[in-house]
Short mmCIF file of C-alpha atoms and ligand atoms in Angstrom, two decimals:
data_model
loop_
_atom_site.label_atom_id
_atom_site.label_comp_id
_atom_site.label_asym_id
_atom_site.label_seq_id
_atom_site.Cartn_x
_atom_site.Cartn_y
_atom_site.Cartn_z
CA UNK A 1 -16.74 0.70 19.80
CA UNK A 2 -13.76 -1.18 18.35
CA UNK A 3 -10.35 -0.90 20.01
CA UNK A 4 -8.79 1.18 17.25
CA UNK A 5 -11.35 3.86 17.43
CA UNK A 6 -11.07 3.81 21.33
CA UNK A 7 -7.30 4.40 20.89
CA UNK A 8 -7.74 7.28 18.64
CA UNK A 9 -10.50 8.95 20.80
CA UNK A 10 -8.30 8.46 23.80
CA UNK A 11 -5.45 10.40 22.15
CA UNK A 12 -7.79 13.18 21.05
CA UNK A 13 -7.53 12.32 17.37
CA UNK A 14 -10.50 12.22 14.95
CA UNK A 15 -11.86 8.79 14.37
CA UNK A 16 -11.23 8.45 10.58
CA UNK A 17 -13.96 9.15 8.19
CA UNK A 18 -16.55 9.45 10.93
CA UNK A 19 -15.73 13.02 12.00
CA UNK A 20 -15.46 16.23 10.30
CA UNK A 21 -11.97 17.52 9.43
CA UNK A 22 -10.30 20.41 11.16
CA UNK A 23 -8.82 21.51 7.71
CA UNK A 24 -10.45 21.20 4.30
CA UNK A 25 -7.60 18.84 3.15
CA UNK A 26 -8.06 16.64 6.14
CA UNK A 27 -4.54 17.01 7.38
CA UNK A 28 -3.70 17.24 11.06
CA UNK A 29 -0.55 17.90 13.05
CA UNK A 30 1.40 14.70 13.48
CA UNK A 31 1.56 15.58 17.21
CA UNK A 32 4.83 13.80 17.43
CA UNK A 33 5.48 14.99 21.07
CA UNK A 34 2.29 13.25 22.20
CA UNK A 35 3.29 9.66 21.42
CA UNK A 36 3.75 7.69 24.48
CA UNK A 37 6.69 5.40 25.33
CA UNK A 38 4.29 2.47 24.78
CA UNK A 39 3.47 3.77 21.30
CA UNK A 40 7.12 4.20 20.37
CA UNK A 41 7.69 0.69 21.72
CA UNK A 42 5.01 -0.78 19.30
CA UNK A 43 6.82 0.88 16.43
CA UNK A 44 10.08 -0.68 17.69
CA UNK A 45 8.68 -4.12 17.87
CA UNK A 46 7.21 -3.83 14.39
CA UNK A 47 10.23 -2.12 12.86
CA UNK A 48 12.73 -4.69 14.29
CA UNK A 49 10.57 -7.63 13.20
CA UNK A 50 10.21 -6.28 9.72
CA UNK A 51 13.82 -5.02 9.06
CA UNK A 52 15.10 -8.51 10.13
CA UNK A 53 12.64 -10.26 7.83
CA UNK A 54 12.73 -8.12 4.69
CA UNK A 55 16.21 -8.55 3.23
CA UNK A 56 15.88 -11.35 0.70
CA UNK A 57 12.04 -10.80 0.52
CA UNK A 58 11.71 -7.08 -0.36
CA UNK A 59 13.31 -5.79 -3.55
CA UNK A 60 16.66 -3.97 -3.38
CA UNK A 61 15.03 -0.57 -4.00
CA UNK A 62 12.76 -0.98 -1.11
CA UNK A 63 15.70 -1.82 1.28
CA UNK A 64 17.75 0.98 -0.25
CA UNK A 65 14.96 3.52 0.19
CA UNK A 66 14.37 2.51 3.78
CA UNK A 67 18.15 2.89 4.59
CA UNK A 68 18.27 6.36 3.14
CA UNK A 69 15.43 7.66 5.37
CA UNK A 70 15.60 9.17 8.84
CA UNK A 71 13.90 6.14 10.38
CA UNK A 72 15.09 3.85 13.22
CA UNK A 73 13.72 1.29 15.65
CA UNK A 74 13.92 3.81 18.48
CA UNK A 75 11.02 6.05 17.79
CA UNK A 76 8.06 6.69 15.52
CA UNK A 77 9.57 8.80 12.67
CA UNK A 78 8.98 12.54 12.56
CA UNK A 79 7.08 13.49 9.33
CA UNK A 80 8.96 16.72 8.91
CA UNK A 81 12.36 14.95 8.90
CA UNK A 82 11.03 12.34 6.47
CA UNK A 83 9.72 15.01 4.22
CA UNK A 84 13.05 16.84 4.14
CA UNK A 85 14.81 13.75 2.91
CA UNK A 86 11.98 12.73 0.53
CA UNK A 87 11.75 16.31 -0.88
CA UNK A 88 15.50 16.16 -1.85
CA UNK A 89 15.21 12.80 -3.40
CA UNK A 90 11.84 12.81 -5.32
CA UNK A 91 9.96 16.05 -4.32
CA UNK A 92 7.45 14.27 -1.98
CA UNK A 93 6.31 15.04 1.49
CA UNK A 94 4.48 13.16 4.18
CA UNK A 95 1.42 14.75 5.76
CA UNK A 96 -0.50 13.52 8.79
CA UNK A 97 -4.14 12.44 8.50
CA UNK A 98 -6.30 10.91 11.17
CA UNK A 99 -7.20 7.77 9.17
CA UNK A 100 -8.84 7.03 5.86
CA UNK A 101 -9.70 10.17 4.07
CA UNK A 102 -12.36 10.62 1.27
CA UNK A 103 -11.11 9.43 -2.11
CA UNK A 104 -11.02 12.87 -3.74
CA UNK A 105 -9.00 14.20 -0.81
CA UNK A 106 -6.57 11.29 -1.06
CA UNK A 107 -6.11 11.81 -4.78
CA UNK A 108 -5.57 15.49 -4.46
CA UNK A 109 -2.75 14.92 -2.03
CA UNK A 110 -1.06 12.30 -4.20
CA UNK A 111 -1.46 14.51 -7.30
CA UNK A 112 0.58 17.15 -5.41
CA UNK A 113 3.15 14.74 -4.13
CA UNK A 114 1.97 14.72 -0.57
CA UNK A 115 1.61 11.24 0.96
CA UNK A 116 -1.20 11.14 3.60
CA UNK A 117 -0.03 9.05 6.49
CA UNK A 118 -2.08 8.01 9.51
CA UNK A 119 -0.56 9.52 12.61
CA UNK A 120 -1.72 6.98 15.03
CA UNK A 121 -0.27 3.58 15.72
CA UNK A 122 -1.92 0.19 16.26
CA UNK A 123 -2.13 -1.15 19.88
CA UNK A 124 0.43 -3.65 21.28
CA UNK A 125 -2.24 -6.33 21.55
CA UNK A 126 -3.17 -6.06 17.79
CA UNK A 127 0.22 -6.02 16.03
CA UNK A 128 -1.15 -7.76 13.02
CA UNK A 129 -4.52 -6.21 12.79
CA UNK A 130 -5.39 -2.99 11.01
CA UNK A 131 -8.71 -1.40 10.52
CA UNK A 132 -7.32 1.74 8.90
CA UNK A 133 -3.75 2.47 7.63
CA UNK A 134 -1.60 3.55 10.63
CA UNK A 135 1.76 5.16 10.83
CA UNK A 136 3.58 1.84 10.47
CA UNK A 137 1.72 0.83 7.32
CA UNK A 138 1.93 4.23 5.72
CA UNK A 139 5.53 5.24 6.74
CA UNK A 140 7.32 1.91 6.95
CA UNK A 141 5.39 0.30 4.00
CA UNK A 142 4.99 3.24 1.62
CA UNK A 143 7.69 5.88 2.19
CA UNK A 144 10.75 3.75 1.18
CA UNK A 145 9.35 3.28 -2.33
CA UNK A 146 8.55 7.03 -2.55
CA UNK A 147 12.38 7.47 -2.57
CA UNK A 148 12.29 5.64 -5.97
CA UNK A 149 11.89 8.13 -8.84
CA UNK A 150 9.59 5.87 -10.87
CA UNK A 151 7.36 4.98 -7.99
CA UNK A 152 7.30 8.71 -7.00
CA UNK A 153 5.92 9.57 -10.54
CA UNK A 154 3.66 6.65 -10.64
CA UNK A 155 1.83 7.45 -7.34
CA UNK A 156 1.44 11.07 -8.43
CA UNK A 157 -0.13 9.91 -11.72
CA UNK A 158 -2.47 7.67 -9.82
CA UNK A 159 -3.62 10.68 -7.88
CA UNK A 160 -4.28 12.64 -11.12
CA UNK A 161 -5.89 9.65 -12.73
CA UNK A 162 -7.98 8.90 -9.67
CA UNK A 163 -9.80 12.28 -9.89
CA UNK A 164 -10.57 11.58 -13.62
CA UNK A 165 -11.62 8.02 -12.98
CA UNK A 166 -14.01 9.20 -10.30
CA UNK A 167 -15.74 11.54 -12.74
CA UNK A 168 -16.01 8.72 -15.31
CA UNK A 169 -17.42 6.21 -12.74
CA UNK A 170 -14.27 4.02 -13.31
CA UNK A 171 -12.68 4.29 -9.83
CA UNK A 172 -13.30 0.61 -9.07
CA UNK A 173 -11.17 -0.35 -12.06
CA UNK A 174 -8.45 2.13 -11.41
CA UNK A 175 -8.19 1.35 -7.71
CA UNK A 176 -7.32 -2.22 -8.75
CA UNK A 177 -4.13 -0.99 -10.38
CA UNK A 178 -3.12 0.70 -7.15
CA UNK A 179 -4.02 -2.35 -5.16
CA UNK A 180 -2.03 -4.77 -7.27
CA UNK A 181 0.98 -2.58 -7.62
CA UNK A 182 1.55 0.01 -4.82
CA UNK A 183 -0.05 -2.16 -2.17
CA UNK A 184 0.44 -5.74 -3.18
CA UNK A 185 2.92 -5.69 -6.02
CA UNK A 186 5.77 -8.19 -6.53
CA UNK A 187 8.66 -7.65 -9.02
CA UNK A 188 11.20 -9.96 -10.56
CA UNK A 189 14.74 -9.56 -9.44
CA UNK A 190 17.53 -11.75 -10.69
CA UNK A 191 17.54 -13.85 -7.51
CA UNK A 192 13.77 -14.38 -7.62
CA UNK A 193 10.48 -12.61 -6.89
CA UNK A 194 10.56 -9.71 -4.45
CA UNK A 195 8.11 -7.47 -2.65
CA UNK A 196 7.62 -3.76 -3.42
CA UNK A 197 3.96 -3.34 -2.32
CA UNK A 198 3.47 -1.58 0.99
CA UNK A 199 0.55 -3.75 2.07
CA UNK A 200 2.91 -6.73 1.97
CA UNK A 201 6.00 -5.08 3.22
CA UNK A 202 4.32 -3.74 6.41
CA UNK A 203 2.90 -7.14 7.24
CA UNK A 204 5.02 -9.92 8.79
CA UNK A 205 2.93 -12.82 7.76
CA UNK A 206 2.01 -11.69 4.32
CA UNK A 207 5.75 -10.92 3.55
CA UNK A 208 6.40 -14.62 4.14
CA UNK A 209 3.20 -15.79 2.40
CA UNK A 210 3.53 -13.69 -0.73
CA UNK A 211 7.08 -14.97 -1.54
CA UNK A 212 7.29 -18.38 -0.03
CA UNK A 213 3.78 -19.95 0.13
CA UNK A 214 2.77 -22.48 -2.57
CA UNK A 215 -0.79 -21.30 -2.16
CA UNK A 216 -1.27 -18.01 -4.12
CA UNK A 217 -1.05 -17.52 -7.85
CA UNK A 218 1.77 -15.32 -9.16
CA UNK A 219 0.99 -13.97 -12.59
CA UNK A 220 2.76 -11.53 -14.91
CA UNK A 221 1.25 -8.04 -14.60
CA UNK A 222 -1.00 -7.14 -17.50
CA UNK A 223 -2.91 -3.88 -17.06
CA UNK A 224 -6.35 -4.83 -18.49
CA UNK A 225 -6.27 -8.25 -16.77
CA UNK A 226 -5.54 -6.54 -13.45
CA UNK A 227 -8.29 -3.89 -13.92
CA UNK A 228 -10.80 -6.82 -14.50
CA UNK A 229 -9.82 -8.53 -11.24
CA UNK A 230 -11.52 -8.09 -7.86
CA UNK A 231 -9.41 -8.07 -4.75
CA UNK A 232 -9.88 -9.16 -1.20
CA UNK A 233 -9.35 -6.71 1.57
CA UNK A 234 -9.87 -9.09 4.57
CA UNK A 235 -7.10 -11.63 4.13
CA UNK A 236 -3.90 -12.50 2.28
CA UNK A 237 -4.16 -12.13 -1.47
CA UNK A 238 -4.99 -15.12 -3.67
CA UNK A 239 -3.06 -13.66 -6.51
CA UNK A 240 -0.06 -11.42 -6.82
CA UNK A 241 0.70 -9.75 -10.05
CA UNK A 242 4.42 -9.56 -10.91
CA UNK A 243 6.24 -6.70 -12.79
CA UNK A 244 9.31 -7.64 -14.84
CA UNK A 245 10.89 -4.43 -13.62
CA UNK A 246 9.86 -1.38 -11.55
CA UNK A 247 10.56 0.81 -14.60
CA UNK A 248 7.32 -0.84 -16.17
CA UNK A 249 5.47 1.55 -13.88
CA UNK A 250 6.65 4.48 -15.99
CA UNK A 251 4.72 3.40 -19.04
CA UNK A 252 1.73 2.60 -16.78
CA UNK A 253 1.83 6.17 -15.41
CA UNK A 254 1.73 7.49 -18.94
CA UNK A 255 -1.17 5.28 -20.13
CA UNK A 256 -4.16 6.99 -21.69
CA UNK A 257 -6.97 5.31 -19.74
CA UNK A 258 -9.78 6.55 -21.86
CA UNK A 259 -9.62 3.65 -24.39
CA UNK A 260 -8.82 1.19 -21.58
CA UNK A 261 -11.99 2.26 -19.67
CA UNK A 262 -13.93 1.89 -22.94
CA UNK A 263 -12.71 -1.72 -23.42
CA UNK A 264 -13.39 -2.56 -19.75
CA UNK A 265 -17.02 -1.69 -20.00
CA UNK A 266 -17.39 -4.90 -22.12
CA UNK A 267 -16.13 -8.40 -21.32
CA UNK A 268 -15.53 -10.49 -18.35
CA UNK A 269 -14.46 -9.55 -14.76
CA UNK A 270 -12.49 -12.03 -12.71
CA UNK A 271 -12.29 -13.28 -9.18
CA UNK A 272 -8.93 -13.24 -7.36
CA UNK A 273 -8.37 -16.92 -7.70
CA UNK A 274 -9.05 -17.20 -11.37
CA UNK A 275 -6.24 -18.26 -13.76
CA UNK A 276 -6.80 -17.55 -17.49
CA UNK A 277 -5.34 -19.32 -20.55
CA UNK A 278 -3.82 -15.89 -21.57
CA UNK A 279 -1.99 -15.32 -18.23
CA UNK A 280 1.72 -15.57 -17.94
CA UNK A 281 1.67 -17.90 -14.90
CA UNK A 282 4.86 -17.69 -12.97
CA UNK A 283 3.60 -19.83 -10.18
CA UNK A 284 0.27 -21.77 -10.31
CA UNK A 285 -0.90 -21.72 -6.63
CA UNK A 286 -2.29 -24.74 -4.84
CA UNK A 287 -5.04 -22.54 -3.31
CA UNK A 288 -4.61 -24.46 -0.06
CA UNK A 289 -4.62 -21.45 2.23
CA UNK A 290 -7.91 -19.96 1.07
CA UNK A 291 -9.65 -23.32 0.71
CA UNK A 292 -8.88 -23.96 4.45
CA UNK A 293 -10.18 -20.51 5.34
CA UNK A 294 -13.38 -19.90 3.52
CA UNK A 295 -14.13 -16.29 2.68
CA UNK A 296 -15.01 -14.30 5.81
CA UNK A 297 -17.25 -11.79 3.96
N1 HBI B 301 -7.08 7.42 2.80
N2 HBI B 301 -5.52 7.85 4.44
C1 HBI B 301 -5.87 7.16 3.42
N3 HBI B 301 -4.99 6.23 2.86
C2 HBI B 301 -5.44 5.41 1.78
O1 HBI B 301 -4.72 4.53 1.28
C3 HBI B 301 -6.67 5.74 1.19
C4 HBI B 301 -7.46 6.79 1.74
N4 HBI B 301 -8.64 7.12 1.14
C5 HBI B 301 -9.09 6.45 -0.07
C6 HBI B 301 -8.19 5.29 -0.51
N5 HBI B 301 -7.07 5.05 0.11
C7 HBI B 301 -8.55 4.33 -1.62
O2 HBI B 301 -9.92 3.94 -1.44
C8 HBI B 301 -8.32 5.01 -3.03
O3 HBI B 301 -7.07 4.60 -3.45
C9 HBI B 301 -9.40 4.53 -4.04
FE1 FE B 302 -1.38 1.80 1.88
#
C-alpha cells in the first residue's frame, strides 16, 4: 500500500476511486475539525513557500484571487468559508471529495459550478509528491482562478463539454484543453510570461521551471494544435502553451466543438516535445531537462 492511501485510511477517508461513495455525487464532509496540528503544519509549509515564490511568476489575477480568499498560512482553509466568498464573486462553491472521482461525476460538479476538492493533505515527508489531487493542489492551485469571471465560466463550460465529449468518444482530446490551460497554462503579461495553471502554481519546482528554465518549449496557444498534443502526467511538462490574454478563454468556452472533433479525427497527433513549422514559438526549448531524465513510463 502506498503512503498516500495509508494516510487516507488512517483518517477514515475513502481511498479515492477504489471505494464506493457515501453519496451518489461522491462528496464527503470536509471534516475540518479532524485535521491534526501536523496536517495544518504541512499546509503552512506549502503555503508559505508558494506565496513567497509566486509574485513575479504567477499572473496578477492569480495573486489577486488568492488575496481575496479567506485563506492563510495558519490552517487548512474551511470549504464553507471559501464557498461564501467564491459564491459572491463568481457563483462557485468548493465541495469535498475523497480523491479522484469518475469523469462524469467530476464534469457534473463543474457544470454546476461546484469545484470538487480533495479534503486530505499530503504527508510532511512527501511535500512535492502527489498521487491524487489534495487540498493544497485543489484549493491553493485552483480556487484563486475561480475568483476570475472568465475562468469561472470556462471551467463550467469544460464540465458541460466534458459530458458531451464523453458521449462522442472525444474525451482524450478535450481533456488536453483542460490540461494545457486550467492545469498547466501560461499567459502573457506585459512584464513577461506568467503562470495561471493550478498544476504549476501548486508546485514549487514547476513554478520555477515553467517560467525560468531554458528547457521546455513555450508556444502560443492554438486550440486544434493543443487538442492534437499528448501530455505527460509523471514529470514537468515539455511544452507550455501560452495565452495572449486570459479573456481568450471566453471564446474557447463558446467554441462549438462538433466541427473541431470532426477535423481531429483526421491528421496528425503530436508528442509533447514536438515543434511544428506552424507554431508561434515564444521560446524554443533546449530539451535538456527531459533528455537527462528519460521518460519514466
Ligand atoms: N477528480 N477530484 C478530481 N479532480 C480532478 O481533477 C479530476 C477528477 N476526475 C477526473 C478528472 N479530473 C479528469 O480526468 C477529467 O478532467 C478528464
Ligand atoms: Fe487540478
